[in-house]
Amino acid sequence: MADQQVQTPKLEDLPKVAENLKSQLEHFNTGALKDVETHEKVVLPTAEDVQQEKQHNQFIQSVEGFSTDALRKTETVEKIVLPNAEDVQQEKQHNQLIQSVEGFSADALRKTETVEKVILPNAEDVQQEKQHNQFIQSVEGFNTEALRKTETVEKLVLPNAEEMATEKAVETVLKGIEGFDPSQLKHTETQEKVVLPDAEAVQQEKTQQNLLHGVESFDKSALKPTDTVEKIILPATEDIAQEKGQQQLREGIETFDPANLKHAETQEKNPLPTKEAIEQEKQN
């Protein structure tokens, strides 16, 4: 943000002020303003806020004045978990596999010669390749001189009665705003009101605090270990049918022959306005 350069707007780009509004601002009499005094209001805390503040201060004092001498000395006991029968069996199989790989004799292998095979394309691949080459040649050899010259005709769409009424309403509102006289406004004083929470809001706050307290003091030792079982969901018959339909659609697009298309000429139509539209335009 600091590297960006701030450009000063030009005089033509600045917003313009209406002449009548500009004259009112220049000749505005500040002596017509009334002197008012600002009253600062102190919002007192509720009983719940005072109770929460006391609990918080008591908690901080208990933490700061906690005596570490009351703690008892404990020793950490490390437990060695022995493997079960399945782990021992898997370890034996792994060691046997490693030993068989390390002690494998390469002399027992027979000498072989690699034969490279050239896979020829089938009839469908050859046909697709021919159609693709023909399509490319038709695009590259396309004669642009066979195209006909056309002229673009711009259509002037006349607004209907609703659009014209909306435009007039917007202009009327803008004129009313520009010609507004601020001297007609009355002086008012702002009063600050403290809205106390109702019974439902207090009950919701207590429920949320109880929920947070339950989450913070939750005992993880009460949880039981579980094993995750992964399930492989096979596609349904509808999904398979949709996949086959998409593949057939792709094959049809790739093997499409543009030579089967017929030549067509585009005709431009200029719709004339109706009698009702002409009559409304004359009235407006």
PDB file of C-alpha atoms in Angstrom:
ATOM      1  CA  MET A   1       0.000   0.000   0.000  1.00  0.00           C
ATOM      2  CA  ALA A   2       2.907   2.367   0.756  1.00  0.00           C
ATOM      3  CA  ASP A   3       4.402   1.826  -2.741  1.00  0.00           C
ATOM      4  CA  GLN A   4       1.264   3.008  -4.544  1.00  0.00           C
ATOM      5  CA  GLN A   5       1.320   6.599  -5.785  1.00  0.00           C
ATOM      6  CA  VAL A   6      -1.710   8.731  -4.973  1.00  0.00           C
ATOM      7  CA  GLN A   7      -2.717  10.764  -7.995  1.00  0.00           C
ATOM      8  CA  THR A   8      -4.345  14.162  -7.497  1.00  0.00           C
ATOM      9  CA  PRO A   9      -7.681  14.291  -9.351  1.00  0.00           C
ATOM     10  CA  LYS A  10      -8.056  16.851 -12.095  1.00  0.00           C
ATOM     11  CA  LEU A  11     -10.448  19.770 -11.918  1.00  0.00           C
ATOM     12  CA  GLU A  12     -12.733  18.160 -14.525  1.00  0.00           C
ATOM     13  CA  ASP A  13     -12.972  14.931 -12.458  1.00  0.00           C
ATOM     14  CA  LEU A  14     -14.083  16.663  -9.225  1.00  0.00           C
ATOM     15  CA  PRO A  15     -17.815  16.426  -8.343  1.00  0.00           C
ATOM     16  CA  LYS A  16     -19.839  19.440  -9.354  1.00  0.00           C
ATOM     17  CA  VAL A  17     -22.191  21.253  -6.971  1.00  0.00           C
ATOM     18  CA  ALA A  18     -25.439  22.826  -8.116  1.00  0.00           C
ATOM     19  CA  GLU A  19     -25.354  26.609  -8.377  1.00  0.00           C
ATOM     20  CA  ASN A  20     -28.316  27.180  -6.032  1.00  0.00           C
ATOM     21  CA  LEU A  21     -26.847  24.867  -3.394  1.00  0.00           C
ATOM     22  CA  LYS A  22     -23.420  26.500  -3.754  1.00  0.00           C
ATOM     23  CA  SER A  23     -24.893  29.976  -3.211  1.00  0.00           C
ATOM     24  CA  GLN A  24     -26.756  28.785  -0.089  1.00  0.00           C
ATOM     25  CA  LEU A  25     -23.549  27.330   1.372  1.00  0.00           C
ATOM     26  CA  GLU A  26     -21.545  30.503   0.675  1.00  0.00           C
ATOM     27  CA  HIS A  27     -24.182  32.844   2.217  1.00  0.00           C
ATOM     28  CA  PHE A  28     -25.004  30.564   5.146  1.00  0.00           C
ATOM     29  CA  ASN A  29     -25.385  32.522   8.402  1.00  0.00           C
ATOM     30  CA  THR A  30     -23.627  30.722  11.255  1.00  0.00           C
ATOM     31  CA  GLY A  31     -25.224  33.125  13.742  1.00  0.00           C
ATOM     32  CA  ALA A  32     -28.552  31.341  13.257  1.00  0.00           C
ATOM     33  CA  LEU A  33     -27.159  28.232  14.959  1.00  0.00           C
ATOM     34  CA  LYS A  34     -28.121  27.626  18.595  1.00  0.00           C
ATOM     35  CA  ASP A  35     -25.620  26.884  21.331  1.00  0.00           C
ATOM     36  CA  VAL A  36     -26.127  23.428  22.844  1.00  0.00           C
ATOM     37  CA  GLU A  37     -24.378  21.691  25.696  1.00  0.00           C
ATOM     38  CA  THR A  38     -23.177  18.114  25.461  1.00  0.00           C
ATOM     39  CA  HIS A  39     -24.184  15.901  28.394  1.00  0.00           C
ATOM     40  CA  GLU A  40     -22.014  12.846  29.024  1.00  0.00           C
ATOM     41  CA  LYS A  41     -23.901   9.878  30.397  1.00  0.00           C
ATOM     42  CA  VAL A  42     -22.154   7.173  32.406  1.00  0.00           C
ATOM     43  CA  VAL A  43     -23.660   3.727  31.860  1.00  0.00           C
ATOM     44  CA  LEU A  44     -23.493   1.737  35.109  1.00  0.00           C
ATOM     45  CA  PRO A  45     -22.706  -2.006  34.918  1.00  0.00           C
ATOM     46  CA  THR A  46     -25.435  -4.542  35.640  1.00  0.00           C
ATOM     47  CA  ALA A  47     -25.447  -7.014  38.535  1.00  0.00           C
ATOM     48  CA  GLU A  48     -24.225  -9.786  36.273  1.00  0.00           C
ATOM     49  CA  ASP A  49     -21.262  -7.690  35.059  1.00  0.00           C
ATOM     50  CA  VAL A  50     -20.283  -6.917  38.678  1.00  0.00           C
ATOM     51  CA  GLN A  51     -20.563 -10.606  39.621  1.00  0.00           C
ATOM     52  CA  GLN A  52     -18.431 -11.694  36.676  1.00  0.00           C
ATOM     53  CA  GLU A  53     -15.786  -9.074  37.509  1.00  0.00           C
ATOM     54  CA  LYS A  54     -15.630 -10.320  41.143  1.00  0.00           C
ATOM     55  CA  GLN A  55     -15.262 -13.947  40.006  1.00  0.00           C
ATOM     56  CA  HIS A  56     -12.511 -12.981  37.585  1.00  0.00           C
ATOM     57  CA  ASN A  57     -10.587 -11.055  40.265  1.00  0.00           C
ATOM     58  CA  GLN A  58     -10.947 -13.943  42.731  1.00  0.00           C
ATOM     59  CA  PHE A  59      -9.644 -16.382  40.133  1.00  0.00           C
ATOM     60  CA  ILE A  60      -6.589 -14.178  39.404  1.00  0.00           C
ATOM     61  CA  GLN A  61      -5.875 -13.772  43.125  1.00  0.00           C
ATOM     62  CA  SER A  62      -6.115 -17.540  43.709  1.00  0.00           C
ATOM     63  CA  VAL A  63      -3.674 -18.180  40.854  1.00  0.00           C
ATOM     64  CA  GLU A  64      -1.203 -15.526  42.033  1.00  0.00           C
ATOM     65  CA  GLY A  65      -1.349 -16.661  45.671  1.00  0.00           C
ATOM     66  CA  PHE A  66      -1.156 -20.383  44.929  1.00  0.00           C
ATOM     67  CA  SER A  67       1.393 -22.171  47.153  1.00  0.00           C
ATOM     68  CA  THR A  68       3.544 -24.721  45.334  1.00  0.00           C
ATOM     69  CA  ASP A  69       4.488 -26.271  48.688  1.00  0.00           C
ATOM     70  CA  ALA A  70       1.103 -27.989  48.803  1.00  0.00           C
ATOM     71  CA  LEU A  71       2.000 -30.060  45.718  1.00  0.00           C
ATOM     72  CA  ARG A  72       3.124 -33.658  46.209  1.00  0.00           C
ATOM     73  CA  LYS A  73       6.165 -35.145  44.585  1.00  0.00           C
ATOM     74  CA  THR A  74       5.371 -37.893  42.060  1.00  0.00           C
ATOM     75  CA  GLU A  75       7.482 -40.194  39.925  1.00  0.00           C
ATOM     76  CA  THR A  76       6.737 -40.977  36.306  1.00  0.00           C
ATOM     77  CA  VAL A  77       6.438 -44.682  35.563  1.00  0.00           C
ATOM     78  CA  GLU A  78       7.172 -45.715  31.990  1.00  0.00           C
ATOM     79  CA  LYS A  79       5.140 -48.653  30.738  1.00  0.00           C
ATOM     80  CA  ILE A  80       6.422 -51.011  28.051  1.00  0.00           C
ATOM     81  CA  VAL A  81       3.602 -52.254  25.828  1.00  0.00           C
ATOM     82  CA  LEU A  82       4.342 -55.775  24.558  1.00  0.00           C
ATOM     83  CA  PRO A  83       3.303 -56.626  20.987  1.00  0.00           C
ATOM     84  CA  ASN A  84       0.379 -59.003  20.433  1.00  0.00           C
ATOM     85  CA  ALA A  85       0.353 -62.181  18.304  1.00  0.00           C
ATOM     86  CA  GLU A  86      -0.550 -60.332  15.078  1.00  0.00           C
ATOM     87  CA  ASP A  87       2.321 -57.855  15.461  1.00  0.00           C
ATOM     88  CA  VAL A  88       4.804 -60.691  16.106  1.00  0.00           C
ATOM     89  CA  GLN A  89       3.541 -62.599  13.027  1.00  0.00           C
ATOM     90  CA  GLN A  90       3.845 -59.520  10.799  1.00  0.00           C
ATOM     91  CA  GLU A  91       7.377 -58.854  12.096  1.00  0.00           C
ATOM     92  CA  LYS A  92       8.421 -62.474  11.300  1.00  0.00           C
ATOM     93  CA  GLN A  93       7.012 -62.246   7.766  1.00  0.00           C
ATOM     94  CA  HIS A  94       8.800 -58.958   7.198  1.00  0.00           C
ATOM     95  CA  ASN A  95      12.130 -60.381   8.389  1.00  0.00           C
ATOM     96  CA  GLN A  96      11.716 -63.474   6.217  1.00  0.00           C
ATOM     97  CA  LEU A  97      11.001 -61.301   3.173  1.00  0.00           C
ATOM     98  CA  ILE A  98      14.121 -59.215   3.812  1.00  0.00           C
ATOM     99  CA  GLN A  99      16.275 -62.314   4.275  1.00  0.00           C
ATOM    100  CA  SER A 100      14.944 -63.896   1.080  1.00  0.00           C
ATOM    101  CA  VAL A 101      15.691 -60.704  -0.878  1.00  0.00           C
ATOM    102  CA  GLU A 102      19.203 -60.354   0.579  1.00  0.00           C
ATOM    103  CA  GLY A 103      20.051 -64.065   0.003  1.00  0.00           C
ATOM    104  CA  PHE A 104      18.589 -64.237  -3.497  1.00  0.00           C
ATOM    105  CA  SER A 105      20.978 -65.833  -6.031  1.00  0.00           C
ATOM    106  CA  ALA A 106      21.142 -64.054  -9.366  1.00  0.00           C
ATOM    107  CA  ASP A 107      22.750 -67.145 -10.959  1.00  0.00           C
ATOM    108  CA  ALA A 108      19.384 -68.911 -10.936  1.00  0.00           C
ATOM    109  CA  LEU A 109      17.972 -66.391 -13.432  1.00  0.00           C
ATOM    110  CA  ARG A 110      17.750 -67.312 -17.103  1.00  0.00           C
ATOM    111  CA  LYS A 111      19.027 -65.108 -19.870  1.00  0.00           C
ATOM    112  CA  THR A 112      16.278 -63.598 -22.023  1.00  0.00           C
ATOM    113  CA  GLU A 113      16.140 -61.259 -25.004  1.00  0.00           C
ATOM    114  CA  THR A 114      13.795 -58.317 -25.189  1.00  0.00           C
ATOM    115  CA  VAL A 115      11.604 -58.239 -28.290  1.00  0.00           C
ATOM    116  CA  GLU A 116      10.028 -54.906 -29.182  1.00  0.00           C
ATOM    117  CA  LYS A 117       6.541 -55.120 -30.638  1.00  0.00           C
ATOM    118  CA  VAL A 118       4.972 -52.411 -32.791  1.00  0.00           C
ATOM    119  CA  ILE A 119       1.239 -52.192 -32.152  1.00  0.00           C
ATOM    120  CA  LEU A 120      -0.579 -51.188 -35.325  1.00  0.00           C
ATOM    121  CA  PRO A 121      -3.692 -49.012 -35.017  1.00  0.00           C
ATOM    122  CA  ASN A 122      -7.050 -50.631 -35.647  1.00  0.00           C
ATOM    123  CA  ALA A 123      -9.648 -49.553 -38.216  1.00  0.00           C
ATOM    124  CA  GLU A 124     -11.378 -47.123 -35.854  1.00  0.00           C
ATOM    125  CA  ASP A 125      -8.126 -45.303 -35.001  1.00  0.00           C
ATOM    126  CA  VAL A 126      -7.223 -44.996 -38.697  1.00  0.00           C
ATOM    127  CA  GLN A 127     -10.703 -43.654 -39.521  1.00  0.00           C
ATOM    128  CA  GLN A 128     -10.545 -41.096 -36.689  1.00  0.00           C
ATOM    129  CA  GLU A 129      -7.093 -39.948 -37.811  1.00  0.00           C
ATOM    130  CA  LYS A 130      -8.331 -39.499 -41.393  1.00  0.00           C
ATOM    131  CA  GLN A 131     -11.360 -37.492 -40.261  1.00  0.00           C
ATOM    132  CA  HIS A 132      -9.167 -35.315 -38.041  1.00  0.00           C
ATOM    133  CA  ASN A 133      -6.738 -34.616 -40.916  1.00  0.00           C
ATOM    134  CA  GLN A 134      -9.620 -33.820 -43.290  1.00  0.00           C
ATOM    135  CA  PHE A 135     -11.102 -31.410 -40.758  1.00  0.00           C
ATOM    136  CA  ILE A 136      -7.761 -29.614 -40.333  1.00  0.00           C
ATOM    137  CA  GLN A 137      -7.254 -29.406 -44.123  1.00  0.00           C
ATOM    138  CA  SER A 138     -10.787 -28.021 -44.617  1.00  0.00           C
ATOM    139  CA  VAL A 139     -10.113 -25.312 -42.002  1.00  0.00           C
ATOM    140  CA  GLU A 140      -6.680 -24.404 -43.401  1.00  0.00           C
ATOM    141  CA  GLY A 141      -7.890 -24.385 -47.028  1.00  0.00           C
ATOM    142  CA  PHE A 142     -11.088 -22.476 -46.359  1.00  0.00           C
ATOM    143  CA  ASN A 143     -11.701 -19.833 -49.027  1.00  0.00           C
ATOM    144  CA  THR A 144     -12.708 -16.552 -47.386  1.00  0.00           C
ATOM    145  CA  GLU A 145     -13.660 -15.106 -50.807  1.00  0.00           C
ATOM    146  CA  ALA A 146     -16.761 -17.316 -50.832  1.00  0.00           C
ATOM    147  CA  LEU A 147     -18.143 -15.303 -47.900  1.00  0.00           C
ATOM    148  CA  ARG A 148     -20.719 -12.636 -48.650  1.00  0.00           C
ATOM    149  CA  LYS A 149     -20.304  -9.083 -47.494  1.00  0.00           C
ATOM    150  CA  THR A 150     -22.943  -7.993 -44.980  1.00  0.00           C
ATOM    151  CA  GLU A 151     -23.664  -4.689 -43.313  1.00  0.00           C
ATOM    152  CA  THR A 152     -24.521  -4.402 -39.651  1.00  0.00           C
ATOM    153  CA  VAL A 153     -27.749  -2.543 -39.003  1.00  0.00           C
ATOM    154  CA  GLU A 154     -28.011  -0.863 -35.614  1.00  0.00           C
ATOM    155  CA  LYS A 155     -31.469  -0.997 -34.093  1.00  0.00           C
ATOM    156  CA  LEU A 156     -32.763   1.922 -32.047  1.00  0.00           C
ATOM    157  CA  VAL A 157     -35.032   0.550 -29.353  1.00  0.00           C
ATOM    158  CA  LEU A 158     -37.451   3.198 -28.106  1.00  0.00           C
ATOM    159  CA  PRO A 159     -38.238   3.226 -24.381  1.00  0.00           C
ATOM    160  CA  ASN A 160     -41.674   2.111 -23.302  1.00  0.00           C
ATOM    161  CA  ALA A 161     -44.092   4.000 -21.052  1.00  0.00           C
ATOM    162  CA  GLU A 162     -42.841   2.414 -17.813  1.00  0.00           C
ATOM    163  CA  GLU A 163     -39.188   3.290 -18.503  1.00  0.00           C
ATOM    164  CA  MET A 164     -40.087   6.890 -19.347  1.00  0.00           C
ATOM    165  CA  ALA A 165     -42.183   7.198 -16.173  1.00  0.00           C
ATOM    166  CA  THR A 166     -39.304   5.834 -14.099  1.00  0.00           C
ATOM    167  CA  GLU A 167     -36.886   8.327 -15.720  1.00  0.00           C
ATOM    168  CA  LYS A 168     -39.214  11.214 -14.934  1.00  0.00           C
ATOM    169  CA  ALA A 169     -39.586  10.093 -11.322  1.00  0.00           C
ATOM    170  CA  VAL A 170     -35.780   9.938 -10.911  1.00  0.00           C
ATOM    171  CA  GLU A 171     -35.373  13.419 -12.383  1.00  0.00           C
ATOM    172  CA  THR A 172     -38.059  14.769 -10.020  1.00  0.00           C
ATOM    173  CA  VAL A 173     -36.288  13.270  -7.000  1.00  0.00           C
ATOM    174  CA  LEU A 174     -32.924  14.707  -8.079  1.00  0.00           C
ATOM    175  CA  LYS A 175     -34.414  18.163  -8.556  1.00  0.00           C
ATOM    176  CA  GLY A 176     -36.018  17.962  -5.117  1.00  0.00           C
ATOM    177  CA  ILE A 177     -32.677  17.037  -3.520  1.00  0.00           C
ATOM    178  CA  GLU A 178     -30.756  19.791  -5.317  1.00  0.00           C
ATOM    179  CA  GLY A 179     -33.353  22.446  -4.404  1.00  0.00           C
ATOM    180  CA  PHE A 180     -33.787  21.329  -0.799  1.00  0.00           C
ATOM    181  CA  ASP A 181     -33.738  24.173   1.762  1.00  0.00           C
ATOM    182  CA  PRO A 182     -31.874  23.048   4.952  1.00  0.00           C
ATOM    183  CA  SER A 183     -33.246  26.069   6.855  1.00  0.00           C
ATOM    184  CA  GLN A 184     -36.606  24.292   7.121  1.00  0.00           C
ATOM    185  CA  LEU A 185     -35.122  21.601   9.352  1.00  0.00           C
ATOM    186  CA  LYS A 186     -35.949  21.687  13.081  1.00  0.00           C
ATOM    187  CA  HIS A 187     -33.383  21.409  15.842  1.00  0.00           C
ATOM    188  CA  THR A 188     -33.509  18.093  17.751  1.00  0.00           C
ATOM    189  CA  GLU A 189     -31.565  16.644  20.647  1.00  0.00           C
ATOM    190  CA  THR A 190     -30.238  13.094  20.661  1.00  0.00           C
ATOM    191  CA  GLN A 191     -31.040  10.977  23.707  1.00  0.00           C
ATOM    192  CA  GLU A 192     -29.014   7.881  24.423  1.00  0.00           C
ATOM    193  CA  LYS A 193     -31.001   4.911  25.727  1.00  0.00           C
ATOM    194  CA  VAL A 194     -29.497   1.864  27.423  1.00  0.00           C
ATOM    195  CA  VAL A 195     -31.458  -1.231  26.386  1.00  0.00           C
ATOM    196  CA  LEU A 196     -31.274  -3.939  29.041  1.00  0.00           C
ATOM    197  CA  PRO A 197     -31.347  -7.582  27.890  1.00  0.00           C
ATOM    198  CA  ASP A 198     -34.614  -9.460  28.281  1.00  0.00           C
ATOM    199  CA  ALA A 199     -35.121 -12.826  30.005  1.00  0.00           C
ATOM    200  CA  GLU A 200     -34.543 -14.832  26.818  1.00  0.00           C
ATOM    201  CA  ALA A 201     -31.200 -13.127  26.097  1.00  0.00           C
ATOM    202  CA  VAL A 202     -30.030 -13.699  29.689  1.00  0.00           C
ATOM    203  CA  GLN A 203     -31.068 -17.377  29.488  1.00  0.00           C
ATOM    204  CA  GLN A 204     -29.207 -17.841  26.186  1.00  0.00           C
ATOM    205  CA  GLU A 205     -26.061 -16.243  27.650  1.00  0.00           C
ATOM    206  CA  LYS A 206     -26.188 -18.566  30.674  1.00  0.00           C
ATOM    207  CA  THR A 207     -26.689 -21.613  28.430  1.00  0.00           C
ATOM    208  CA  GLN A 208     -23.697 -20.620  26.286  1.00  0.00           C
ATOM    209  CA  GLN A 209     -21.484 -20.108  29.355  1.00  0.00           C
ATOM    210  CA  ASN A 210     -22.515 -23.509  30.755  1.00  0.00           C
ATOM    211  CA  LEU A 211     -21.713 -25.108  27.382  1.00  0.00           C
ATOM    212  CA  LEU A 212     -18.254 -23.476  27.247  1.00  0.00           C
ATOM    213  CA  HIS A 213     -17.561 -24.520  30.827  1.00  0.00           C
ATOM    214  CA  GLY A 214     -18.560 -28.104  29.995  1.00  0.00           C
ATOM    215  CA  VAL A 215     -16.249 -28.172  26.963  1.00  0.00           C
ATOM    216  CA  GLU A 216     -13.281 -26.721  28.912  1.00  0.00           C
ATOM    217  CA  SER A 217     -13.681 -29.147  31.829  1.00  0.00           C
ATOM    218  CA  PHE A 218     -14.383 -32.211  29.670  1.00  0.00           C
ATOM    219  CA  ASP A 219     -12.538 -35.377  30.812  1.00  0.00           C
ATOM    220  CA  LYS A 220     -10.829 -37.031  27.839  1.00  0.00           C
ATOM    221  CA  SER A 221     -10.127 -40.185  29.837  1.00  0.00           C
ATOM    222  CA  ALA A 222     -13.826 -41.095  29.578  1.00  0.00           C
ATOM    223  CA  LEU A 223     -13.489 -41.586  25.799  1.00  0.00           C
ATOM    224  CA  LYS A 224     -13.173 -45.124  24.415  1.00  0.00           C
ATOM    225  CA  PRO A 225     -10.689 -46.028  21.631  1.00  0.00           C
ATOM    226  CA  THR A 226     -12.302 -46.821  18.282  1.00  0.00           C
ATOM    227  CA  ASP A 227     -11.045 -48.208  14.980  1.00  0.00           C
ATOM    228  CA  THR A 228     -11.857 -46.416  11.743  1.00  0.00           C
ATOM    229  CA  VAL A 229     -13.246 -48.667   8.995  1.00  0.00           C
ATOM    230  CA  GLU A 230     -12.861 -47.349   5.453  1.00  0.00           C
ATOM    231  CA  LYS A 231     -15.669 -48.269   3.057  1.00  0.00           C
ATOM    232  CA  ILE A 232     -15.295 -48.235  -0.718  1.00  0.00           C
ATOM    233  CA  ILE A 233     -18.523 -47.045  -2.331  1.00  0.00           C
ATOM    234  CA  LEU A 234     -18.998 -48.485  -5.824  1.00  0.00           C
ATOM    235  CA  PRO A 235     -20.743 -46.298  -8.431  1.00  0.00           C
ATOM    236  CA  ALA A 236     -24.441 -46.919  -9.005  1.00  0.00           C
ATOM    237  CA  THR A 237     -25.980 -47.984 -12.307  1.00  0.00           C
ATOM    238  CA  GLU A 238     -27.128 -44.400 -12.952  1.00  0.00           C
ATOM    239  CA  ASP A 239     -23.561 -43.059 -12.578  1.00  0.00           C
ATOM    240  CA  ILE A 240     -22.222 -45.746 -14.941  1.00  0.00           C
ATOM    241  CA  ALA A 241     -24.944 -44.931 -17.489  1.00  0.00           C
ATOM    242  CA  GLN A 242     -24.123 -41.200 -17.284  1.00  0.00           C
ATOM    243  CA  GLU A 243     -20.400 -41.926 -17.776  1.00  0.00           C
ATOM    244  CA  LYS A 244     -21.165 -44.059 -20.853  1.00  0.00           C
ATOM    245  CA  GLY A 245     -23.395 -41.299 -22.243  1.00  0.00           C
ATOM    246  CA  GLN A 246     -20.616 -38.707 -21.786  1.00  0.00           C
ATOM    247  CA  GLN A 247     -18.102 -40.966 -23.535  1.00  0.00           C
ATOM    248  CA  GLN A 248     -20.472 -41.505 -26.468  1.00  0.00           C
ATOM    249  CA  LEU A 249     -21.063 -37.748 -26.684  1.00  0.00           C
ATOM    250  CA  ARG A 250     -17.287 -37.065 -26.767  1.00  0.00           C
ATOM    251  CA  GLU A 251     -16.772 -39.713 -29.460  1.00  0.00           C
ATOM    252  CA  GLY A 252     -19.597 -38.177 -31.512  1.00  0.00           C
ATOM    253  CA  ILE A 253     -18.022 -34.703 -31.253  1.00  0.00           C
ATOM    254  CA  GLU A 254     -14.529 -35.964 -32.172  1.00  0.00           C
ATOM    255  CA  THR A 255     -15.794 -37.972 -35.182  1.00  0.00           C
ATOM    256  CA  PHE A 256     -18.165 -35.215 -36.388  1.00  0.00           C
ATOM    257  CA  ASP A 257     -17.921 -34.617 -40.156  1.00  0.00           C
ATOM    258  CA  PRO A 258     -18.458 -30.931 -41.053  1.00  0.00           C
ATOM    259  CA  ALA A 259     -19.071 -31.962 -44.702  1.00  0.00           C
ATOM    260  CA  ASN A 260     -22.585 -33.049 -43.699  1.00  0.00           C
ATOM    261  CA  LEU A 261     -23.537 -29.466 -42.771  1.00  0.00           C
ATOM    262  CA  LYS A 262     -25.855 -27.601 -45.151  1.00  0.00           C
ATOM    263  CA  HIS A 263     -25.235 -24.056 -46.358  1.00  0.00           C
ATOM    264  CA  ALA A 264     -27.567 -21.503 -44.778  1.00  0.00           C
ATOM    265  CA  GLU A 265     -28.017 -17.780 -45.247  1.00  0.00           C
ATOM    266  CA  THR A 266     -28.642 -15.395 -42.348  1.00  0.00           C
ATOM    267  CA  GLN A 267     -31.513 -12.950 -42.814  1.00  0.00           C
ATOM    268  CA  GLU A 268     -31.646  -9.843 -40.649  1.00  0.00           C
ATOM    269  CA  LYS A 269     -35.116  -8.619 -39.662  1.00  0.00           C
ATOM    270  CA  ASN A 270     -35.823  -5.064 -38.537  1.00  0.00           C
ATOM    271  CA  PRO A 271     -39.038  -5.164 -36.427  1.00  0.00           C
ATOM    272  CA  LEU A 272     -41.065  -1.988 -36.833  1.00  0.00           C
ATOM    273  CA  PRO A 273     -42.766  -0.439 -33.781  1.00  0.00           C
ATOM    274  CA  THR A 274     -46.453  -1.117 -33.290  1.00  0.00           C
ATOM    275  CA  LYS A 275     -49.218   1.496 -33.424  1.00  0.00           C
ATOM    276  CA  GLU A 276     -49.483   1.537 -29.649  1.00  0.00           C
ATOM    277  CA  ALA A 277     -45.759   2.266 -29.232  1.00  0.00           C
ATOM    278  CA  ILE A 278     -45.946   5.082 -31.841  1.00  0.00           C
ATOM    279  CA  GLU A 279     -49.007   6.557 -30.105  1.00  0.00           C
ATOM    280  CA  GLN A 280     -47.314   6.463 -26.669  1.00  0.00           C
ATOM    281  CA  GLU A 281     -44.190   8.114 -28.122  1.00  0.00           C
ATOM    282  CA  LYS A 282     -46.296  10.945 -29.586  1.00  0.00           C
ATOM    283  CA  GLN A 283     -48.119  11.517 -26.297  1.00  0.00           C
ATOM    284  CA  ASN A 284     -44.822  11.642 -24.317  1.00  0.00           C
TER     285      ASN A 284
END
